[in-house]
Short mmCIF file of C-alpha atoms and ligand atoms in Angstrom, two decimals:
data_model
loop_
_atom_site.label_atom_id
_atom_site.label_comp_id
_atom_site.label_asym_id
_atom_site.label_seq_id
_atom_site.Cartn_x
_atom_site.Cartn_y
_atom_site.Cartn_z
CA UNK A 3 -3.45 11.81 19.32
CA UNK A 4 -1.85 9.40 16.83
CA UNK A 5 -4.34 6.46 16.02
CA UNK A 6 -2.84 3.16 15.05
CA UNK A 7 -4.21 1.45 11.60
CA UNK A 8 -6.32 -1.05 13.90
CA UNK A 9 -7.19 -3.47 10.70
CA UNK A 10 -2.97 -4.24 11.82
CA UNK A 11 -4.62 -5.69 14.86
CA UNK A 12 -7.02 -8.18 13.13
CA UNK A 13 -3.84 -9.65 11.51
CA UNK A 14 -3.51 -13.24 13.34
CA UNK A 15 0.04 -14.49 13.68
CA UNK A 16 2.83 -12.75 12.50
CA UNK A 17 4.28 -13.45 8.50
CA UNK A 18 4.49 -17.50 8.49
CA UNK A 19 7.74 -17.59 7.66
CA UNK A 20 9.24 -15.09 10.22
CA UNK A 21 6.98 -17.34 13.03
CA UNK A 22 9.08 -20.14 11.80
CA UNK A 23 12.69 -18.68 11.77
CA UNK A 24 11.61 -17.50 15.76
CA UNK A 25 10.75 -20.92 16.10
CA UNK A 26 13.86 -22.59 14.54
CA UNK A 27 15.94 -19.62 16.27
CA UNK A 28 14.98 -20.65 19.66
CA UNK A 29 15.60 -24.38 19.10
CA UNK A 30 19.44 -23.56 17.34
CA UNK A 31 20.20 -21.60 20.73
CA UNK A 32 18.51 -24.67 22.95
CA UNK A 33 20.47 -27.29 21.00
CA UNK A 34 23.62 -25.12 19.46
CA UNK A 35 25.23 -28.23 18.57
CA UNK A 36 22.84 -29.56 16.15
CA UNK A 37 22.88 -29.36 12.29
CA UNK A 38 19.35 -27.57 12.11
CA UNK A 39 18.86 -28.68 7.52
CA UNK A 40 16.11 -26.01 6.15
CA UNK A 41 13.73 -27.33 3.75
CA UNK A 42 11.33 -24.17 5.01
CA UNK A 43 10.89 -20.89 3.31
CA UNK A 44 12.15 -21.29 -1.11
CA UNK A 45 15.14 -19.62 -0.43
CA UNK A 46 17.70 -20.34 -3.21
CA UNK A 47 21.01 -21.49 -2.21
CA UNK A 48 22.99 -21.99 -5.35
CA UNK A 49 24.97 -19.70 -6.67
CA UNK A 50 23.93 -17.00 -9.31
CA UNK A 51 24.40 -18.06 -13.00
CA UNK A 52 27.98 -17.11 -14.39
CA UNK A 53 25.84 -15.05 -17.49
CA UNK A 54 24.51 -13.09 -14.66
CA UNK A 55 27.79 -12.49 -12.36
CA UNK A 56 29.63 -11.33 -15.65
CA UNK A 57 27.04 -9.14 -16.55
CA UNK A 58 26.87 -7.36 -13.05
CA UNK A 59 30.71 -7.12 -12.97
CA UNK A 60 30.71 -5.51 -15.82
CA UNK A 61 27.91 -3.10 -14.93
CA UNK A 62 30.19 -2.27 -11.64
CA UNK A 63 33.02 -1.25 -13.92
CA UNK A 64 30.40 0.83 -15.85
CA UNK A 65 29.50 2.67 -13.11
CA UNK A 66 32.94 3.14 -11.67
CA UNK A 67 33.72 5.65 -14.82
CA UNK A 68 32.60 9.07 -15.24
CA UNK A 69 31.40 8.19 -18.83
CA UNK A 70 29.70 5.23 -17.87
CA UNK A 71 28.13 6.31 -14.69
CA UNK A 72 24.24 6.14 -13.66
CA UNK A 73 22.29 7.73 -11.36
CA UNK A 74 18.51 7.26 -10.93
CA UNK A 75 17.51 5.14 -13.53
CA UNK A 76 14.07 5.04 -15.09
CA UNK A 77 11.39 3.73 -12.10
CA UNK A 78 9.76 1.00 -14.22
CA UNK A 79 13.42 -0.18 -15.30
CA UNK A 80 15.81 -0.21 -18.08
CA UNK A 81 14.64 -0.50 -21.67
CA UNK A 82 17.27 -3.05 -22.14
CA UNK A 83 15.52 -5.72 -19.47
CA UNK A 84 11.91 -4.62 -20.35
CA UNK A 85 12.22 -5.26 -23.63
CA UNK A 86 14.35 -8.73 -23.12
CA UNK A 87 11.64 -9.58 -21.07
CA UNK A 88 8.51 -8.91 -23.60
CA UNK A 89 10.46 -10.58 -26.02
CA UNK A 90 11.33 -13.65 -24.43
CA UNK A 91 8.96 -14.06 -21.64
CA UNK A 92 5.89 -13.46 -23.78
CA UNK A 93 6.02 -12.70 -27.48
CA UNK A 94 7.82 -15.91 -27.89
CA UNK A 95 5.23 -17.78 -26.24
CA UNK A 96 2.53 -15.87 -28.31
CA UNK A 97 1.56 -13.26 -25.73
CA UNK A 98 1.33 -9.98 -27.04
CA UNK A 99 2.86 -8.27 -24.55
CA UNK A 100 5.15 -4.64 -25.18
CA UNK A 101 8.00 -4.13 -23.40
CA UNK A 102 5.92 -0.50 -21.96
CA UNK A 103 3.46 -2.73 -20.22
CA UNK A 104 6.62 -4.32 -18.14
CA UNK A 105 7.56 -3.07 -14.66
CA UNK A 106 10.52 -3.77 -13.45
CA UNK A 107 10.45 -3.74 -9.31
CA UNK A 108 12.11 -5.32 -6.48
CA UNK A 109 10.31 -8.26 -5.40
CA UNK A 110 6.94 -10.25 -6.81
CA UNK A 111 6.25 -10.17 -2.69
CA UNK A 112 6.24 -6.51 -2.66
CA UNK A 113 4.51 -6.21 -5.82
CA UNK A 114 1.25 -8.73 -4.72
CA UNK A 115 1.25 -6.63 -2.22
CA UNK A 116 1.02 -3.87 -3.31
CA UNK A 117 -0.89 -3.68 -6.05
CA UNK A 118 -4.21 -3.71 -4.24
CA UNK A 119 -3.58 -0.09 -3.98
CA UNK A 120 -5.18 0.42 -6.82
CA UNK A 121 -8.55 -0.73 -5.81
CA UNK A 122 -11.56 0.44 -3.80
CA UNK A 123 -11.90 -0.58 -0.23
CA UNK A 124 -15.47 -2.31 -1.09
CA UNK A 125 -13.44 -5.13 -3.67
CA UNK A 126 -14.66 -8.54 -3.25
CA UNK A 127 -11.35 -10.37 -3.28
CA UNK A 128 -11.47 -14.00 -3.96
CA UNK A 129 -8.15 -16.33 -2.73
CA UNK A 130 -6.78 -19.49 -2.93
CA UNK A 131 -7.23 -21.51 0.09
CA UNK A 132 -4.16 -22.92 0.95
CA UNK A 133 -2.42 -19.54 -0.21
CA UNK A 134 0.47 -17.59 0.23
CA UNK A 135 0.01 -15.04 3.31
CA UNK A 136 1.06 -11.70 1.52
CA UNK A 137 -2.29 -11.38 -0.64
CA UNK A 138 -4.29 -11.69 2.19
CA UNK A 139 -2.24 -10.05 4.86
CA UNK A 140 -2.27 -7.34 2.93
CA UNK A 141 -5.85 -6.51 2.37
CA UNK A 142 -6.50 -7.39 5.73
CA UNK A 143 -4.16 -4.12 6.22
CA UNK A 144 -5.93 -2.41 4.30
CA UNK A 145 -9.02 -2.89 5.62
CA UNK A 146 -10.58 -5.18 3.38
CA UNK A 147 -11.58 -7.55 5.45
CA UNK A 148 -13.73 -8.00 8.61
CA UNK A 149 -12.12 -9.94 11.50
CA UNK A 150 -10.94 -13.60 11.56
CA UNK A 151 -12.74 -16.66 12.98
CA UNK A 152 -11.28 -20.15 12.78
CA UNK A 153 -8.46 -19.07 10.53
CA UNK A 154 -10.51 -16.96 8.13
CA UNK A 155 -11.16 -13.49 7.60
CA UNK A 156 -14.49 -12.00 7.12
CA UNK A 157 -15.51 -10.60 3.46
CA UNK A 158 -12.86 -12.93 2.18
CA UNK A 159 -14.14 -15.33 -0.68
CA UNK A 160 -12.22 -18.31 0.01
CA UNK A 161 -11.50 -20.88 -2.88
CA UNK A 162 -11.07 -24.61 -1.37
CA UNK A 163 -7.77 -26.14 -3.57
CA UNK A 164 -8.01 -29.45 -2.17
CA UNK A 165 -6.95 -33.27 -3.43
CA UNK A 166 -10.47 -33.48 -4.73
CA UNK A 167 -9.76 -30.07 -7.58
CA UNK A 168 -6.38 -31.27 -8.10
CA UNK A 169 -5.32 -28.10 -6.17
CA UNK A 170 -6.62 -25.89 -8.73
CA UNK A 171 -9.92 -23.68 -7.21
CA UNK A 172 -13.14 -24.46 -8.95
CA UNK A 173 -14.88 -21.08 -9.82
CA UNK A 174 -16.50 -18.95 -6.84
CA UNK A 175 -20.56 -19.03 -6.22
CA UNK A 176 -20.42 -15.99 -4.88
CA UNK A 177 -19.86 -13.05 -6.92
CA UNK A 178 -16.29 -11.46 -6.54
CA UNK A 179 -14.02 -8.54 -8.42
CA UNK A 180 -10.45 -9.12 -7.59
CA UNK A 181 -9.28 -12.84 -8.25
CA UNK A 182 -5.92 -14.10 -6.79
CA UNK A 183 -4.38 -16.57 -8.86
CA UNK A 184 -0.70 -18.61 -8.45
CA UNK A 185 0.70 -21.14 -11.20
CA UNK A 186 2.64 -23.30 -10.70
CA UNK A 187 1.21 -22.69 -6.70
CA UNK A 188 2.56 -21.75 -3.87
CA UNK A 189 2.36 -23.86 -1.27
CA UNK A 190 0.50 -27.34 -3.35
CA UNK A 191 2.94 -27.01 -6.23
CA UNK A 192 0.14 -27.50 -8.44
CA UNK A 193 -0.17 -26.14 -12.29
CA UNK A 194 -3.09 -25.03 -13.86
CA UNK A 195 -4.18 -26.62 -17.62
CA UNK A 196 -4.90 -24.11 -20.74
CA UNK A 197 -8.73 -25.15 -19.81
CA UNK A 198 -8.61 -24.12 -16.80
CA UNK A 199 -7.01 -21.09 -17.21
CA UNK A 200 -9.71 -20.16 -19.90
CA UNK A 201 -12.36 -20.89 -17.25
CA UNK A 202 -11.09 -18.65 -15.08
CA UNK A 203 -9.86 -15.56 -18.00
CA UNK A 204 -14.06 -15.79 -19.01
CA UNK A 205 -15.48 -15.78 -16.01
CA UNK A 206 -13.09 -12.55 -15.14
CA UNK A 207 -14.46 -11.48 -18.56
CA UNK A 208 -18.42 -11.81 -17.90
CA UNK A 209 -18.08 -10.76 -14.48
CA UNK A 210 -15.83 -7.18 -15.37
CA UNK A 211 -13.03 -8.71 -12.46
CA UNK A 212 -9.64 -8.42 -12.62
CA UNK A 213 -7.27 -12.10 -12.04
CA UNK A 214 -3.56 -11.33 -9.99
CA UNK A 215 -1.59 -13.72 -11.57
CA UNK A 216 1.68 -14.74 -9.48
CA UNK A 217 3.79 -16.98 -11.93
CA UNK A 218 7.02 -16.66 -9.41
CA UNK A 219 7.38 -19.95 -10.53
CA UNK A 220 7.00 -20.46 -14.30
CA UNK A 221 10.24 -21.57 -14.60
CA UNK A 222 9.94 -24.86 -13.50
CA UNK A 223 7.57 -25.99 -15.93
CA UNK A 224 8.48 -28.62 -17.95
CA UNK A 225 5.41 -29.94 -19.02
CA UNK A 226 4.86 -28.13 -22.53
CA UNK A 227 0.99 -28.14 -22.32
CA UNK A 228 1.33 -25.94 -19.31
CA UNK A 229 1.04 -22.71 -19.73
CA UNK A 230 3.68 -20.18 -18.44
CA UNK A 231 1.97 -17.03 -18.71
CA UNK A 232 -1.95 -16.43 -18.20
CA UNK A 233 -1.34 -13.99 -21.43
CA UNK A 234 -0.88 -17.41 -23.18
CA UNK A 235 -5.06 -17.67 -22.82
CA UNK A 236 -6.97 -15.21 -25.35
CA UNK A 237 -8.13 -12.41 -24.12
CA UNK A 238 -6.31 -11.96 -20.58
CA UNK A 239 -4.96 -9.13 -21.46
CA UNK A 240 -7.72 -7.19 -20.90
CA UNK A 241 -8.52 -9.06 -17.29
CA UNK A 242 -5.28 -10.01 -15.45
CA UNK A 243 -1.93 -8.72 -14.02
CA UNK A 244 0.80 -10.73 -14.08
CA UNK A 245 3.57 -10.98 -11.53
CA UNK A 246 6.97 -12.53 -12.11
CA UNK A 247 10.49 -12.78 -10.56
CA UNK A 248 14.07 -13.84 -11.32
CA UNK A 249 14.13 -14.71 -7.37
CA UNK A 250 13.81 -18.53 -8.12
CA UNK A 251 14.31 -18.51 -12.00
CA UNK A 252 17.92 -17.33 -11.66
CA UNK A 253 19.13 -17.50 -7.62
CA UNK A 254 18.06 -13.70 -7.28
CA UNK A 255 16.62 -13.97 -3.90
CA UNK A 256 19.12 -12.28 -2.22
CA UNK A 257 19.73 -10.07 -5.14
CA UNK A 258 16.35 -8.74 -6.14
CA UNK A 259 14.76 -8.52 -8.99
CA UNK A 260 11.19 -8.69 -10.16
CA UNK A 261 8.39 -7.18 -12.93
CA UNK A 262 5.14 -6.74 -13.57
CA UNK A 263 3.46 -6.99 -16.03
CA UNK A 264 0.36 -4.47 -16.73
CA UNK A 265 -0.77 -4.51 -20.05
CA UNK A 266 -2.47 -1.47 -21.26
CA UNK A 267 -5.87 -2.93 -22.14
CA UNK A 268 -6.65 -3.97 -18.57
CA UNK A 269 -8.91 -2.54 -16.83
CA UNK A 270 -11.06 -1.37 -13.82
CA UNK A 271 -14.19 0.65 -13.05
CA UNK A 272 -15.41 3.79 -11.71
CA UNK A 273 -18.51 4.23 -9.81
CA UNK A 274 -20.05 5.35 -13.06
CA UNK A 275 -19.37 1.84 -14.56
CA UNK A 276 -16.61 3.79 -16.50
CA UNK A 277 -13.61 1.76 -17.75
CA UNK A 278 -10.70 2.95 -15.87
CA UNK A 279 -7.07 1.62 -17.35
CA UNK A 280 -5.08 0.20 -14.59
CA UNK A 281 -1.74 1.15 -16.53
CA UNK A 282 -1.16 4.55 -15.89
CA UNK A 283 -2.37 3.84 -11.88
CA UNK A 284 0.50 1.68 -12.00
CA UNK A 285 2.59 3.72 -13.76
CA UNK A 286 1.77 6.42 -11.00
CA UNK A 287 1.67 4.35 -8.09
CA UNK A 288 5.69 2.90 -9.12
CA UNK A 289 7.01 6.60 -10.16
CA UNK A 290 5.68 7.90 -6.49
CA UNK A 291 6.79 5.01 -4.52
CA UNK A 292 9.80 3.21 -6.30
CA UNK A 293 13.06 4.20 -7.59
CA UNK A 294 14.12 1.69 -9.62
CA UNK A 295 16.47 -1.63 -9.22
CA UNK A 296 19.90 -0.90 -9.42
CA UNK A 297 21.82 -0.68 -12.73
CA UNK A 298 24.30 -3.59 -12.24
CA UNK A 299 21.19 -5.56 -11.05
CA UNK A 300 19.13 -5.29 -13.82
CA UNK A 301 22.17 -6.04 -16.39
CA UNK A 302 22.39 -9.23 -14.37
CA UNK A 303 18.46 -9.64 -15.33
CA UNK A 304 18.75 -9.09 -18.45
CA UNK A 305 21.53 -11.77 -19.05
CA UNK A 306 19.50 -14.40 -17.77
CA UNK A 307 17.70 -13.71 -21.71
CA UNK A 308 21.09 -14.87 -23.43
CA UNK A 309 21.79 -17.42 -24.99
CA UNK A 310 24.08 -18.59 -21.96
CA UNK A 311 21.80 -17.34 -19.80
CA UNK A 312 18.94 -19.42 -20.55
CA UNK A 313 20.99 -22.40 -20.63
CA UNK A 314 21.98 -21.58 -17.24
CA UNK A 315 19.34 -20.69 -15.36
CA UNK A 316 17.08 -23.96 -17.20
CA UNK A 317 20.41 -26.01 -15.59
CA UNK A 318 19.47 -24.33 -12.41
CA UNK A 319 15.97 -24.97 -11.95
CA UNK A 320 16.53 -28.69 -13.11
CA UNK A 321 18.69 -28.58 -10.36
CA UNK A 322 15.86 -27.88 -8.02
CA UNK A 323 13.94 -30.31 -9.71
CA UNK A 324 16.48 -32.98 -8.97
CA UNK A 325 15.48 -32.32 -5.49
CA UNK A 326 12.43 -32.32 -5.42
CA UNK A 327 12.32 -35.09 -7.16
CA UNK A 328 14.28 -37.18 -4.44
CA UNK A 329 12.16 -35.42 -1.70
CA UNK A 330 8.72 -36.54 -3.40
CA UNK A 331 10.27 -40.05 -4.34
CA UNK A 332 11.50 -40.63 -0.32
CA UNK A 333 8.33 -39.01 0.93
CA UNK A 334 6.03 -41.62 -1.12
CA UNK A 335 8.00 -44.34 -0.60
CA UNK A 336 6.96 -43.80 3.13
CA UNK A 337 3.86 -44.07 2.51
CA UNK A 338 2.44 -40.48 2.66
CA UNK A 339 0.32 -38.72 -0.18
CA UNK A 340 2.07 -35.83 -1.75
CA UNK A 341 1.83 -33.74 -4.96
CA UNK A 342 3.61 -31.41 -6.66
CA UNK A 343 7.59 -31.08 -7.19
CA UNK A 344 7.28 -32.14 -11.01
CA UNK A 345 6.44 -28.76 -12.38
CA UNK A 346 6.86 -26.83 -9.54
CA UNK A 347 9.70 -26.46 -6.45
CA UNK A 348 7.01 -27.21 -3.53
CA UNK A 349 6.05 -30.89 -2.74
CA UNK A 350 2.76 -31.02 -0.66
CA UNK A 351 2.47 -33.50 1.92
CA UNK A 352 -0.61 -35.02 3.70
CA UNK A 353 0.59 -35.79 7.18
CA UNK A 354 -0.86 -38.09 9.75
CA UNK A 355 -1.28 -35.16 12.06
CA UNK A 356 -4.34 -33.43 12.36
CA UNK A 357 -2.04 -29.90 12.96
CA UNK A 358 0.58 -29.42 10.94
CA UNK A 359 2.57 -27.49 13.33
CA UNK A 360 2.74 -30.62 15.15
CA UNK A 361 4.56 -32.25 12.22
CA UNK A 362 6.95 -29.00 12.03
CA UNK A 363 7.77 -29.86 15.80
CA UNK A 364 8.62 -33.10 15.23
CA UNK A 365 10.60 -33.15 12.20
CA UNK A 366 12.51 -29.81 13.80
CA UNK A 367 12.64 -31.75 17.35
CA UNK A 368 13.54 -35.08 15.92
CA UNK A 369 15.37 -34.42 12.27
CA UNK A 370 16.54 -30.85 12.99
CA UNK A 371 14.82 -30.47 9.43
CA UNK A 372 12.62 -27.03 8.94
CA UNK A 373 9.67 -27.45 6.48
CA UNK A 374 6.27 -25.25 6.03
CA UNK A 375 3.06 -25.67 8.23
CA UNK A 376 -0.02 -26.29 5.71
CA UNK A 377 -1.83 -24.43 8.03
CA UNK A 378 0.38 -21.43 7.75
CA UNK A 379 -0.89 -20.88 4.03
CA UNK A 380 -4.84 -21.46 5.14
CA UNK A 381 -7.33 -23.56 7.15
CA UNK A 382 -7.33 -25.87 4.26
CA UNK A 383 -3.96 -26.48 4.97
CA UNK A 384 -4.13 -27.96 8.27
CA UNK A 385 -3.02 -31.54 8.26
CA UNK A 386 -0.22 -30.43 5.04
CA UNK A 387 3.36 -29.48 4.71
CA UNK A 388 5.31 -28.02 2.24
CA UNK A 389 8.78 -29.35 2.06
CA UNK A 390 10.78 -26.99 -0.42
CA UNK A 391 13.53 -28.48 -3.24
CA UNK A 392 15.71 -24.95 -2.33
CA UNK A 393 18.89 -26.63 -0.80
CA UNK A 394 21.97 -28.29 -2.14
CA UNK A 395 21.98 -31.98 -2.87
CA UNK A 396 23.79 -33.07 -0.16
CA UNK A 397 21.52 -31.20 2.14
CA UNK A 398 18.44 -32.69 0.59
CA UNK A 399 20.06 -36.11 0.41
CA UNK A 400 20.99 -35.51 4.23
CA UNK A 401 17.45 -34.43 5.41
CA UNK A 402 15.57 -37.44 3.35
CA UNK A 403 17.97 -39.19 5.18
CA UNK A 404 16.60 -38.17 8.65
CA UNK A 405 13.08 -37.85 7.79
CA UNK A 406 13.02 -41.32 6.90
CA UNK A 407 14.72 -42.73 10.11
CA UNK A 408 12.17 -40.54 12.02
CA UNK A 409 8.96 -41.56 10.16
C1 LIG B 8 7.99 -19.11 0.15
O1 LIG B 8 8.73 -19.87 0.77
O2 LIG B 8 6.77 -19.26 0.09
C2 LIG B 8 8.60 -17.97 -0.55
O3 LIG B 8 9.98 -18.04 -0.53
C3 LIG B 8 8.20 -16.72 0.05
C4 LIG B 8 8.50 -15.59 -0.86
O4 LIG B 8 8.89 -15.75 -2.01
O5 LIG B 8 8.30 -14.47 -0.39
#
């Protein structure tokens, strides 16, 4: 008899954001002739940078010859985008990071979600509460957790981000091994100071844990004391993974690209109390399960790293930023408490609903405008909602324009 994976069946709803496309599905088909604006899941919507299109084109041609042809390329990507990447992404910053400790993949989702592969059933995982559902889905898959009561899952540590932090988790009282981090955050939108970053690199330190870093979103920082990388703090190399993604740096959402970074110093246990390095698990783990992004795909990567590039994809994020800036300025001026959208795509709203799917309801009922659910990302998220800068500027414009007439 084939047995199920039954930790599948402790999993509560199903992924947040396909619950809301159901949801905004069924309305579109109730009311087909309403202009339904979505402000819901970051999904980009302008156009990829011109550096990037050329680039790909050009790649096409390349493998439309005989002498320019690939097949299979390496699994943990080109040469050409891994070292762009260590060379822009970090050693410019001061991170000493080698292009060998880069891993080029498909997605930053499938990547946080995959990378708990590498550790023992019996982690103590410590996340974010609000947080985004793929690092906890996932463990609750793979049987890390016990089963969930009021919106939490047993074993979990949870870390309250709340107006009172700032958004940013204090550190946990209870001991734990695996620590999810995400700067600038998904859903709150909020960054993280050097200091703070520090607390958190020590404490991994003392403690012999191991910090996930998701950055998805470094590359709306503008703030210069913000850090970009969590290899910008000394000594993280030896304590953290970092996850990146040109998804919302450079419109690739639809396109896919992604890395990680591993760096060879970081490390794990055994049983023994044995350093283990986690490089060559990844290594191993990407060689058996991943074949690589595509060719023209990564040369479109890479030219995000030239000189037009960079101009480009900076114009784009600003772009979102513009946004987000008119969402946080309409949202305030009715009165509501919000933060983020400066350094980050997200603004995080406090509603005057005690369920935030009851604010969804109404602004999808009454605006035909799709945001987030706090309480999708965690129970200290009931009572938010994310409203997401990914749209044009007419859209935006259009759906500030609603919101206000119905609040
Ligand atoms: C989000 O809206 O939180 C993200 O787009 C989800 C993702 O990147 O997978």
């Amino acid at each position: 008899m084939i047995l199920v994976n039954e930790h599948y069946a402790k999993l509560q709803a199903s992924y947040l954001f396909s619950d809301i496309a159901k949801r905004v599905k069924a309305y579109q088909a109730a009311h087909p002739d309403q202009r339904v604006i979505r402000l819901g899941i970051g999904d980009v919507t302008e156009p990829l940078p011109p550096a990037c299109i050329a680039a790909m084109h050009h790649a096409v041609d390349e493998m439309a010859s005989s002498a320019t042809f690939r097949g299979y390329g390496p699994e943990q990507g080109y040469d050409f985008l891994r070292a762009a990447i260590a060379a822009n992404d970090y050693q410019a910053r001061g991170a000493q990071i080698e292009a060998d400790e880069v891993f080029v993949s498909d997605g930053a989702k499938c990547d946080t979600a995959n990378i708990q592969e590498l550790f023992s059933s019996k982690t103590r995982i410590a996340v974010p509460d609000p947080v985004y559902p793929v690092y906890v889905d996932t463990n609750v898959m793979a049987g890390r957790t016990g089963k969930a009561r009021n919106g939490r899952y047993g074993g979990l540590v949870y870390l309250p981000c709340t107006a009172e932090n700032g958004y940013v988790p204090d550190l946990p009282e209870k001991p734990v091994d695996l620590i999810y981090l995400c700067f600038p955050n998904n859903p709150t939108g909020a960054t993280a100071t050097r200091e703070q970053l520090t607390r958190w690199v020590e404490y991994a330190r003392a403690n012999q844990a191991l910090i996930l870093f998701d950055a998805a979103y470094e590359a709306f920082i503008r703030d210069p004391a913000i850090p970009h990388s969590i290899y910008e703090i000394e000594g993280a190399r030896d304590v953290a993974i970092e996850f990146r993604s040109f998804s919302k740096t450079a419109g690739f959402t639809g396109t896919r690209c992604a890395f990680t970074v591993v760096p060879k110093s970081c490390m794990a246990y055994n049983r023994a109390g044995e350093c283990v390095p986690l490089h060559p698990l990844w290594n191993r783990r990407h060689t058996t399960k991943f074949n690589g992004v595509s060719y023209p795909v990564q040369r479109a990567a890479e030219a995000v790293y030239s000189p037009e590039g960079k101009q480009q994809v900076q114009a784009l994020a600003d772009f979102y930023l513009g946004n987000a800036k008119i969402i946080r300025e309409t949202i305030a001026d009715l009165g509501y408490q919000l933060t983020g959208g400066v350094n980050g795509p997200y603004v995080w709203i406090r509603t005057t609903q005690k369920d935030s799917w009851k604010f969804f309801d109404k602004l999808l009922e009454k605006a035909q405008v799709v945001i987030t659910p706090g309480s999708g990302f965690g129970r200290c998220g009931q009572g938010y909602v994310r409203i997401s800068a990914f749209n044009s500027r007419a859209n935006v414009e259009e759906a500030m324009a609603r919101i206000r007439k119905v609040l």
